[in-house]
mmCIF file of C-alpha atoms and ligand atoms in Angstrom:
data_model
loop_
_atom_site.group_PDB
_atom_site.id
_atom_site.type_symbol
_atom_site.label_atom_id
_atom_site.label_comp_id
_atom_site.label_asym_id
_atom_site.label_seq_id
_atom_site.Cartn_x
_atom_site.Cartn_y
_atom_site.Cartn_z
ATOM 1 C CA MET A 1 72.410 -83.863 -77.332
ATOM 2 C CA PRO A 2 69.943 -83.877 -74.410
ATOM 3 C CA LEU A 3 66.655 -85.705 -74.965
ATOM 4 C CA LEU A 4 64.683 -82.711 -73.690
ATOM 5 C CA GLU A 5 65.715 -79.057 -73.680
ATOM 6 C CA LEU A 6 63.672 -76.198 -72.280
ATOM 7 C CA GLU A 7 64.734 -72.775 -73.504
ATOM 8 C CA ASN A 8 63.607 -69.724 -71.524
ATOM 9 C CA LEU A 9 60.109 -71.021 -70.804
ATOM 10 C CA GLN A 10 57.577 -68.508 -69.588
ATOM 11 C CA LYS A 11 53.925 -68.871 -68.621
ATOM 12 C CA ASP A 12 51.708 -65.991 -67.595
ATOM 13 C CA TYR A 13 48.266 -66.389 -66.084
ATOM 14 C CA GLY A 14 46.912 -62.853 -66.310
ATOM 15 C CA GLY A 15 49.273 -60.814 -64.161
ATOM 16 C CA LEU A 16 50.850 -63.879 -62.548
ATOM 17 C CA ARG A 17 54.063 -65.262 -64.038
ATOM 18 C CA ALA A 18 53.807 -68.929 -63.011
ATOM 19 C CA VAL A 19 56.972 -69.906 -64.917
ATOM 20 C CA ASP A 20 59.669 -67.303 -65.453
ATOM 21 C CA ASP A 21 62.582 -67.827 -67.851
ATOM 22 C CA VAL A 22 63.237 -71.497 -67.052
ATOM 23 C CA SER A 23 65.913 -73.298 -69.067
ATOM 24 C CA LEU A 24 66.952 -76.852 -68.347
ATOM 25 C CA ALA A 25 68.168 -80.032 -70.005
ATOM 26 C CA VAL A 26 67.273 -83.691 -69.477
ATOM 27 C CA ALA A 27 69.783 -86.308 -70.596
ATOM 28 C CA GLU A 28 68.477 -89.531 -72.158
ATOM 29 C CA GLY A 29 68.199 -92.348 -69.627
ATOM 30 C CA ALA A 30 68.355 -90.031 -66.611
ATOM 31 C CA ILE A 31 66.007 -89.714 -63.663
ATOM 32 C CA ILE A 32 65.663 -85.970 -63.126
ATOM 33 C CA GLY A 33 63.997 -84.484 -60.039
ATOM 34 C CA LEU A 34 61.995 -81.253 -60.133
ATOM 35 C CA ILE A 35 61.370 -79.870 -56.668
ATOM 36 C CA GLY A 36 60.253 -76.637 -55.041
ATOM 37 C CA PRO A 37 57.704 -75.298 -52.558
ATOM 38 C CA ASN A 38 53.958 -75.291 -53.340
ATOM 39 C CA GLY A 39 53.034 -72.848 -56.078
ATOM 40 C CA SER A 40 56.591 -72.566 -57.423
ATOM 41 C CA GLY A 41 55.466 -73.552 -60.946
ATOM 42 C CA LYS A 42 56.392 -77.263 -61.137
ATOM 43 C CA SER A 43 53.047 -78.546 -62.434
ATOM 44 C CA THR A 44 52.808 -75.630 -64.847
ATOM 45 C CA LEU A 45 56.225 -76.558 -66.241
ATOM 46 C CA ILE A 46 55.048 -80.158 -66.773
ATOM 47 C CA ASN A 47 51.902 -78.846 -68.514
ATOM 48 C CA LEU A 48 54.014 -76.669 -70.809
ATOM 49 C CA ILE A 49 56.155 -79.644 -71.859
ATOM 50 C CA ALA A 50 53.116 -81.915 -72.333
ATOM 51 C CA GLY A 51 51.344 -79.316 -74.463
ATOM 52 C CA SER A 52 48.399 -78.974 -72.088
ATOM 53 C CA ALA A 53 49.281 -75.338 -71.316
ATOM 54 C CA GLU A 54 50.269 -72.855 -73.994
ATOM 55 C CA LEU A 55 53.663 -71.176 -73.717
ATOM 56 C CA SER A 56 53.817 -67.409 -73.247
ATOM 57 C CA ALA A 57 57.454 -67.499 -74.399
ATOM 58 C CA GLY A 58 60.304 -69.960 -74.916
ATOM 59 C CA ARG A 59 60.851 -73.240 -76.735
ATOM 60 C CA VAL A 60 60.522 -76.936 -75.904
ATOM 61 C CA ILE A 61 62.977 -79.086 -77.849
ATOM 62 C CA PHE A 62 62.517 -82.877 -77.789
ATOM 63 C CA ALA A 63 65.018 -85.148 -79.538
ATOM 64 C CA GLY A 64 66.252 -82.141 -81.479
ATOM 65 C CA GLU A 65 62.793 -81.111 -82.673
ATOM 66 C CA ASP A 66 60.850 -77.993 -81.655
ATOM 67 C CA ILE A 67 57.586 -79.296 -80.163
ATOM 68 C CA SER A 68 56.561 -75.981 -78.544
ATOM 69 C CA ALA A 69 53.352 -75.572 -80.546
ATOM 70 C CA LEU A 70 52.108 -79.175 -80.430
ATOM 71 C CA ALA A 71 48.824 -80.229 -78.806
ATOM 72 C CA PRO A 72 48.960 -82.877 -76.011
ATOM 73 C CA ASP A 73 48.023 -85.673 -78.392
ATOM 74 C CA ALA A 74 50.829 -84.807 -80.799
ATOM 75 C CA VAL A 75 53.319 -84.528 -77.919
ATOM 76 C CA PHE A 76 52.265 -88.021 -76.790
ATOM 77 C CA GLN A 77 52.792 -89.340 -80.330
ATOM 78 C CA LYS A 78 56.320 -87.903 -80.255
ATOM 79 C CA GLY A 79 57.123 -90.090 -77.253
ATOM 80 C CA ILE A 80 56.343 -88.014 -74.159
ATOM 81 C CA ALA A 81 53.780 -89.451 -71.732
ATOM 82 C CA ARG A 82 52.662 -87.878 -68.488
ATOM 83 C CA GLY A 83 51.052 -88.830 -65.201
ATOM 84 C CA TYR A 84 48.914 -86.485 -63.126
ATOM 85 C CA GLN A 85 49.099 -85.302 -59.530
ATOM 86 C CA GLU A 86 45.686 -86.971 -59.025
ATOM 87 C CA PRO A 87 45.580 -90.368 -60.759
ATOM 88 C CA SER A 88 43.263 -89.863 -63.744
ATOM 89 C CA LEU A 89 41.853 -93.376 -63.912
ATOM 90 C CA TYR A 90 38.461 -94.789 -64.838
ATOM 91 C CA PHE A 91 37.664 -96.176 -61.430
ATOM 92 C CA LYS A 92 34.725 -98.342 -62.486
ATOM 93 C CA MET A 93 36.834 -100.118 -65.087
ATOM 94 C CA THR A 94 39.365 -102.908 -64.586
ATOM 95 C CA ALA A 95 43.117 -102.329 -64.517
ATOM 96 C CA LEU A 96 43.381 -103.953 -67.954
ATOM 97 C CA ASP A 97 40.693 -101.709 -69.484
ATOM 98 C CA ASN A 98 42.327 -98.617 -68.015
ATOM 99 C CA VAL A 99 45.549 -99.527 -69.773
ATOM 100 C CA LEU A 100 43.730 -100.278 -73.047
ATOM 101 C CA LEU A 101 42.020 -96.882 -73.160
ATOM 102 C CA PRO A 102 44.697 -94.835 -74.913
ATOM 103 C CA VAL A 103 44.913 -97.308 -77.809
ATOM 104 C CA LYS A 104 43.776 -95.365 -80.842
ATOM 105 C CA GLY A 105 41.956 -96.467 -83.952
ATOM 106 C CA GLN A 106 40.597 -99.759 -82.628
ATOM 107 C CA ARG A 107 38.663 -101.287 -85.509
ATOM 108 C CA GLY A 108 36.075 -102.847 -83.226
ATOM 109 C CA GLU A 109 34.990 -99.330 -82.274
ATOM 110 C CA HIS A 110 34.474 -98.290 -85.890
ATOM 111 C CA PRO A 111 30.810 -98.635 -86.926
ATOM 112 C CA TRP A 112 31.782 -100.016 -90.335
ATOM 113 C CA TYR A 113 34.049 -102.760 -88.982
ATOM 114 C CA ALA A 114 32.311 -103.539 -85.695
ATOM 115 C CA PRO A 115 29.878 -106.116 -87.109
ATOM 116 C CA TRP A 116 32.698 -108.085 -88.769
ATOM 117 C CA ARG A 117 34.495 -109.573 -85.860
ATOM 118 C CA ARG A 118 37.343 -111.149 -87.827
ATOM 119 C CA TYR A 119 38.463 -107.694 -89.001
ATOM 120 C CA TRP A 120 39.252 -106.520 -85.526
ATOM 121 C CA GLN A 121 39.620 -109.606 -83.385
ATOM 122 C CA ARG A 122 43.308 -109.970 -84.199
ATOM 123 C CA ASP A 123 43.911 -106.295 -83.323
ATOM 124 C CA GLU A 124 42.075 -106.723 -80.034
ATOM 125 C CA ILE A 125 44.206 -109.710 -79.069
ATOM 126 C CA LYS A 126 47.378 -107.813 -79.982
ATOM 127 C CA HIS A 127 46.323 -104.807 -77.865
ATOM 128 C CA ALA A 128 45.350 -107.026 -74.936
ATOM 129 C CA GLU A 129 48.759 -108.716 -75.089
ATOM 130 C CA ALA A 130 50.503 -105.335 -75.108
ATOM 131 C CA ALA A 131 48.364 -104.242 -72.151
ATOM 132 C CA ALA A 132 49.213 -107.396 -70.204
ATOM 133 C CA ALA A 133 52.889 -106.741 -70.939
ATOM 134 C CA VAL A 134 52.844 -103.202 -69.527
ATOM 135 C CA LEU A 135 50.946 -104.390 -66.447
ATOM 136 C CA ASP A 136 53.771 -106.889 -66.097
ATOM 137 C CA GLN A 137 56.328 -104.076 -66.336
ATOM 138 C CA VAL A 138 54.895 -102.461 -63.198
ATOM 139 C CA GLN A 139 54.133 -105.781 -61.529
ATOM 140 C CA LEU A 140 50.362 -105.381 -61.700
ATOM 141 C CA ARG A 141 49.603 -108.315 -63.981
ATOM 142 C CA GLN A 142 47.940 -110.311 -61.202
ATOM 143 C CA ARG A 143 45.568 -107.374 -60.773
ATOM 144 C CA PHE A 144 44.442 -107.117 -64.409
ATOM 145 C CA ASP A 145 40.820 -107.901 -63.535
ATOM 146 C CA THR A 146 40.617 -105.682 -60.432
ATOM 147 C CA LEU A 147 38.521 -102.515 -60.625
ATOM 148 C CA ALA A 148 40.748 -99.448 -60.454
ATOM 149 C CA SER A 149 38.750 -98.297 -57.422
ATOM 150 C CA ASP A 150 39.795 -101.454 -55.538
ATOM 151 C CA LEU A 151 43.536 -100.868 -56.001
ATOM 152 C CA SER A 152 45.691 -99.343 -53.272
ATOM 153 C CA GLY A 153 46.904 -95.755 -53.701
ATOM 154 C CA GLY A 154 50.316 -96.998 -54.769
ATOM 155 C CA GLN A 155 48.863 -99.464 -57.256
ATOM 156 C CA MET A 156 46.745 -96.664 -58.779
ATOM 157 C CA LYS A 157 49.909 -94.669 -59.382
ATOM 158 C CA LEU A 158 51.567 -97.714 -60.950
ATOM 159 C CA LEU A 159 48.517 -98.311 -63.132
ATOM 160 C CA GLU A 160 48.774 -94.750 -64.400
ATOM 161 C CA ILE A 161 52.425 -95.375 -65.227
ATOM 162 C CA ALA A 162 51.458 -98.617 -67.001
ATOM 163 C CA ARG A 163 48.963 -96.685 -69.122
ATOM 164 C CA CYS A 164 51.711 -94.232 -70.052
ATOM 165 C CA LEU A 165 53.875 -97.178 -71.149
ATOM 166 C CA MET A 166 51.311 -98.243 -73.776
ATOM 167 C CA GLY A 167 52.502 -95.306 -75.866
ATOM 168 C CA LYS A 168 56.081 -96.653 -75.690
ATOM 169 C CA PRO A 169 57.347 -93.276 -74.433
ATOM 170 C CA ARG A 170 60.967 -92.195 -74.426
ATOM 171 C CA LEU A 171 60.222 -89.623 -71.730
ATOM 172 C CA LEU A 172 57.818 -89.919 -68.822
ATOM 173 C CA LEU A 173 56.707 -86.801 -66.952
ATOM 174 C CA LEU A 174 55.430 -87.664 -63.477
ATOM 175 C CA ASP A 175 53.799 -85.163 -61.132
ATOM 176 C CA GLU A 176 54.179 -86.378 -57.539
ATOM 177 C CA PRO A 177 54.067 -90.131 -58.255
ATOM 178 C CA THR A 178 54.042 -90.931 -54.523
ATOM 179 C CA ALA A 179 51.361 -88.425 -53.429
ATOM 180 C CA GLY A 180 49.008 -90.083 -50.948
ATOM 181 C CA VAL A 181 50.977 -93.339 -50.923
ATOM 182 C CA ALA A 182 52.284 -95.104 -47.785
ATOM 183 C CA PRO A 183 56.086 -94.744 -47.321
ATOM 184 C CA LYS A 184 57.000 -98.350 -48.065
ATOM 185 C CA LEU A 185 54.963 -98.317 -51.279
ATOM 186 C CA ALA A 186 56.380 -94.925 -52.200
ATOM 187 C CA TYR A 187 59.852 -96.493 -52.240
ATOM 188 C CA ASP A 188 58.423 -99.330 -54.285
ATOM 189 C CA ILE A 189 57.145 -96.911 -56.912
ATOM 190 C CA PHE A 190 60.576 -95.338 -57.253
ATOM 191 C CA ARG A 191 62.189 -98.780 -57.461
ATOM 192 C CA GLN A 192 59.881 -99.597 -60.355
ATOM 193 C CA ILE A 193 60.744 -96.269 -62.002
ATOM 194 C CA ALA A 194 64.453 -97.064 -61.703
ATOM 195 C CA ARG A 195 63.816 -100.513 -63.176
ATOM 196 C CA LEU A 196 61.926 -99.045 -66.154
ATOM 197 C CA ARG A 197 64.863 -96.741 -66.735
ATOM 198 C CA ASP A 198 67.408 -99.572 -66.437
ATOM 199 C CA ASP A 199 65.493 -102.164 -68.488
ATOM 200 C CA TYR A 200 63.873 -99.997 -71.158
ATOM 201 C CA GLY A 201 65.993 -96.830 -71.186
ATOM 202 C CA ILE A 202 63.000 -94.625 -70.380
ATOM 203 C CA THR A 203 63.917 -91.111 -69.235
ATOM 204 C CA PHE A 204 62.070 -89.562 -66.275
ATOM 205 C CA LEU A 205 61.330 -86.000 -65.215
ATOM 206 C CA ILE A 206 59.697 -86.275 -61.805
ATOM 207 C CA VAL A 207 58.054 -83.639 -59.624
ATOM 208 C CA GLU A 208 58.329 -84.957 -56.075
ATOM 209 C CA HIS A 209 57.906 -83.450 -52.640
ATOM 210 C CA ARG A 210 59.209 -86.467 -50.722
ATOM 211 C CA LEU A 211 62.834 -85.496 -51.014
ATOM 212 C CA GLU A 212 64.229 -88.346 -48.913
ATOM 213 C CA ILE A 213 62.913 -90.826 -51.482
ATOM 214 C CA LEU A 214 63.642 -88.771 -54.597
ATOM 215 C CA PHE A 215 67.231 -88.147 -53.485
ATOM 216 C CA ASP A 216 67.863 -91.917 -53.375
ATOM 217 C CA PHE A 217 67.032 -92.266 -57.068
ATOM 218 C CA ALA A 218 67.573 -88.967 -58.905
ATOM 219 C CA ASP A 219 70.654 -88.377 -61.066
ATOM 220 C CA TYR A 220 70.190 -84.613 -61.081
ATOM 221 C CA VAL A 221 67.800 -82.147 -59.464
ATOM 222 C CA TYR A 222 66.298 -78.803 -60.509
ATOM 223 C CA VAL A 223 64.797 -76.531 -57.852
ATOM 224 C CA MET A 224 62.040 -74.023 -58.624
ATOM 225 C CA HIS A 225 60.975 -71.067 -56.516
ATOM 226 C CA LEU A 226 58.363 -68.438 -57.483
ATOM 227 C CA GLY A 227 58.454 -69.553 -61.108
ATOM 228 C CA ASN A 228 62.235 -69.298 -61.377
ATOM 229 C CA LEU A 229 64.952 -71.915 -61.400
ATOM 230 C CA LEU A 230 66.604 -71.408 -58.025
ATOM 231 C CA ALA A 231 69.275 -74.096 -58.169
ATOM 232 C CA GLU A 232 70.371 -77.238 -59.971
ATOM 233 C CA GLY A 233 72.867 -79.966 -59.245
ATOM 234 C CA GLY A 234 73.522 -83.461 -58.006
ATOM 235 C CA VAL A 235 71.603 -84.762 -55.019
ATOM 236 C CA ASP A 236 74.357 -84.062 -52.463
ATOM 237 C CA GLU A 237 74.882 -80.564 -53.788
ATOM 238 C CA ILE A 238 71.157 -79.720 -53.645
ATOM 239 C CA ALA A 239 70.655 -81.299 -50.214
ATOM 240 C CA SER A 240 73.381 -79.113 -48.752
ATOM 241 C CA ASP A 241 72.616 -75.913 -50.718
ATOM 242 C CA ALA A 242 71.923 -73.099 -48.246
ATOM 243 C CA THR A 243 69.468 -71.203 -50.516
ATOM 244 C CA VAL A 244 67.527 -74.368 -51.233
ATOM 245 C CA ARG A 245 67.319 -75.206 -47.540
ATOM 246 C CA GLU A 246 66.093 -71.696 -46.825
ATOM 247 C CA VAL A 247 63.153 -71.733 -49.284
ATOM 248 C CA TYR A 248 62.413 -75.383 -48.639
ATOM 249 C CA PHE A 249 62.802 -75.930 -44.949
ATOM 250 C CA GLY A 250 62.988 -72.322 -43.775
ATOM 251 C CA ASP A 251 66.394 -72.821 -42.158
HETATM 252 N N1 ADP B 1 45.343 -72.614 -64.762
HETATM 253 C C1 ADP B 1 45.820 -71.658 -63.937
HETATM 254 N N2 ADP B 1 45.264 -70.426 -63.900
HETATM 255 C C2 ADP B 1 45.759 -69.475 -63.084
HETATM 256 N N3 ADP B 1 46.802 -69.627 -62.268
HETATM 257 C C3 ADP B 1 47.404 -70.835 -62.258
HETATM 258 C C4 ADP B 1 46.943 -71.898 -63.076
HETATM 259 N N4 ADP B 1 47.740 -72.990 -62.859
HETATM 260 C C5 ADP B 1 48.648 -72.605 -61.932
HETATM 261 N N5 ADP B 1 48.439 -71.313 -61.558
HETATM 262 C C6 ADP B 1 49.246 -70.561 -60.598
HETATM 263 O O1 ADP B 1 50.578 -70.685 -60.996
HETATM 264 C C7 ADP B 1 51.435 -70.830 -59.850
HETATM 265 C C8 ADP B 1 52.222 -72.108 -59.959
HETATM 266 O O2 ADP B 1 51.340 -73.196 -59.796
HETATM 267 P P1 ADP B 1 51.798 -74.699 -59.981
HETATM 268 O O3 ADP B 1 52.511 -74.837 -61.246
HETATM 269 O O4 ADP B 1 50.583 -75.553 -59.789
HETATM 270 O O5 ADP B 1 52.801 -74.890 -58.756
HETATM 271 P P2 ADP B 1 53.390 -76.223 -58.091
HETATM 272 O O6 ADP B 1 53.021 -77.378 -58.949
HETATM 273 O O7 ADP B 1 54.846 -75.974 -57.979
HETATM 274 O O8 ADP B 1 52.750 -76.312 -56.726
HETATM 275 C C9 ADP B 1 50.527 -70.768 -58.627
HETATM 276 O O9 ADP B 1 50.525 -69.453 -58.134
HETATM 277 C C10 ADP B 1 49.184 -71.146 -59.199
HETATM 278 O O10 ADP B 1 48.133 -70.571 -58.452
HETATM 279 MG MG1 MG B 2 51.931 -79.146 -58.507
#
């Protein structure tokens, strides 16, 4: 059974069909690429899976369960975390605090418990340890005290991934994880992604426009064009597919 199955997904924005009858499967432990020209519906597809856009038709099945109607928060609880095309960080906060943000139900924030330190201190220490561990996973631990605004573009992307890891996701949806990152660091980000897959079994669905990097790491690739699935296959197959080359490179 695939970890994620999309069945005939459709998304209409008024008269525009941004996603048109897309079905695909993501195997557990795979790194899956999602490519296609600008405006082909890639980000919309990610939003549909994450619950941040409502489906016009179709079903999203995760670990055998229909999660089509769930809100983003509930999707996250199920084990799907997502990164954004623009890193959505709190730039005036430290790397550590950015990672701690998604932790829910912190007792120290509850007005009843806040005055009684011993009720929440142990929780705080536990959360901080978990946060340090995920910073470690993306090799940002040395930077825990750095303001997000002082990180490099690549480190910001890694910090966003670290924040996703706090939810202990089974599936990570990444929208252009190397956007605006220097080439050497872009490779680095993908190396870290591959390591997270190898060491923790996390599955990745990655929208990426830097094909030369993606093709070094992806197990399988889906190609979108005008809201439709144009092609799918292994890296070699996709790289040499005439239709893909035509819409992608215009040759
Ligand atoms: N919230 C929205 N409202 C209206 N149209 C949208 C919205 N989001 C995306 N679109 C349109 O849907 C199409 C696909 O967009 P998108 O999914 O962002 O493409 P990609 O990520 O592949 O570049 C585009 O024509 C875009 O203008
Ligand atoms: Mg996009």
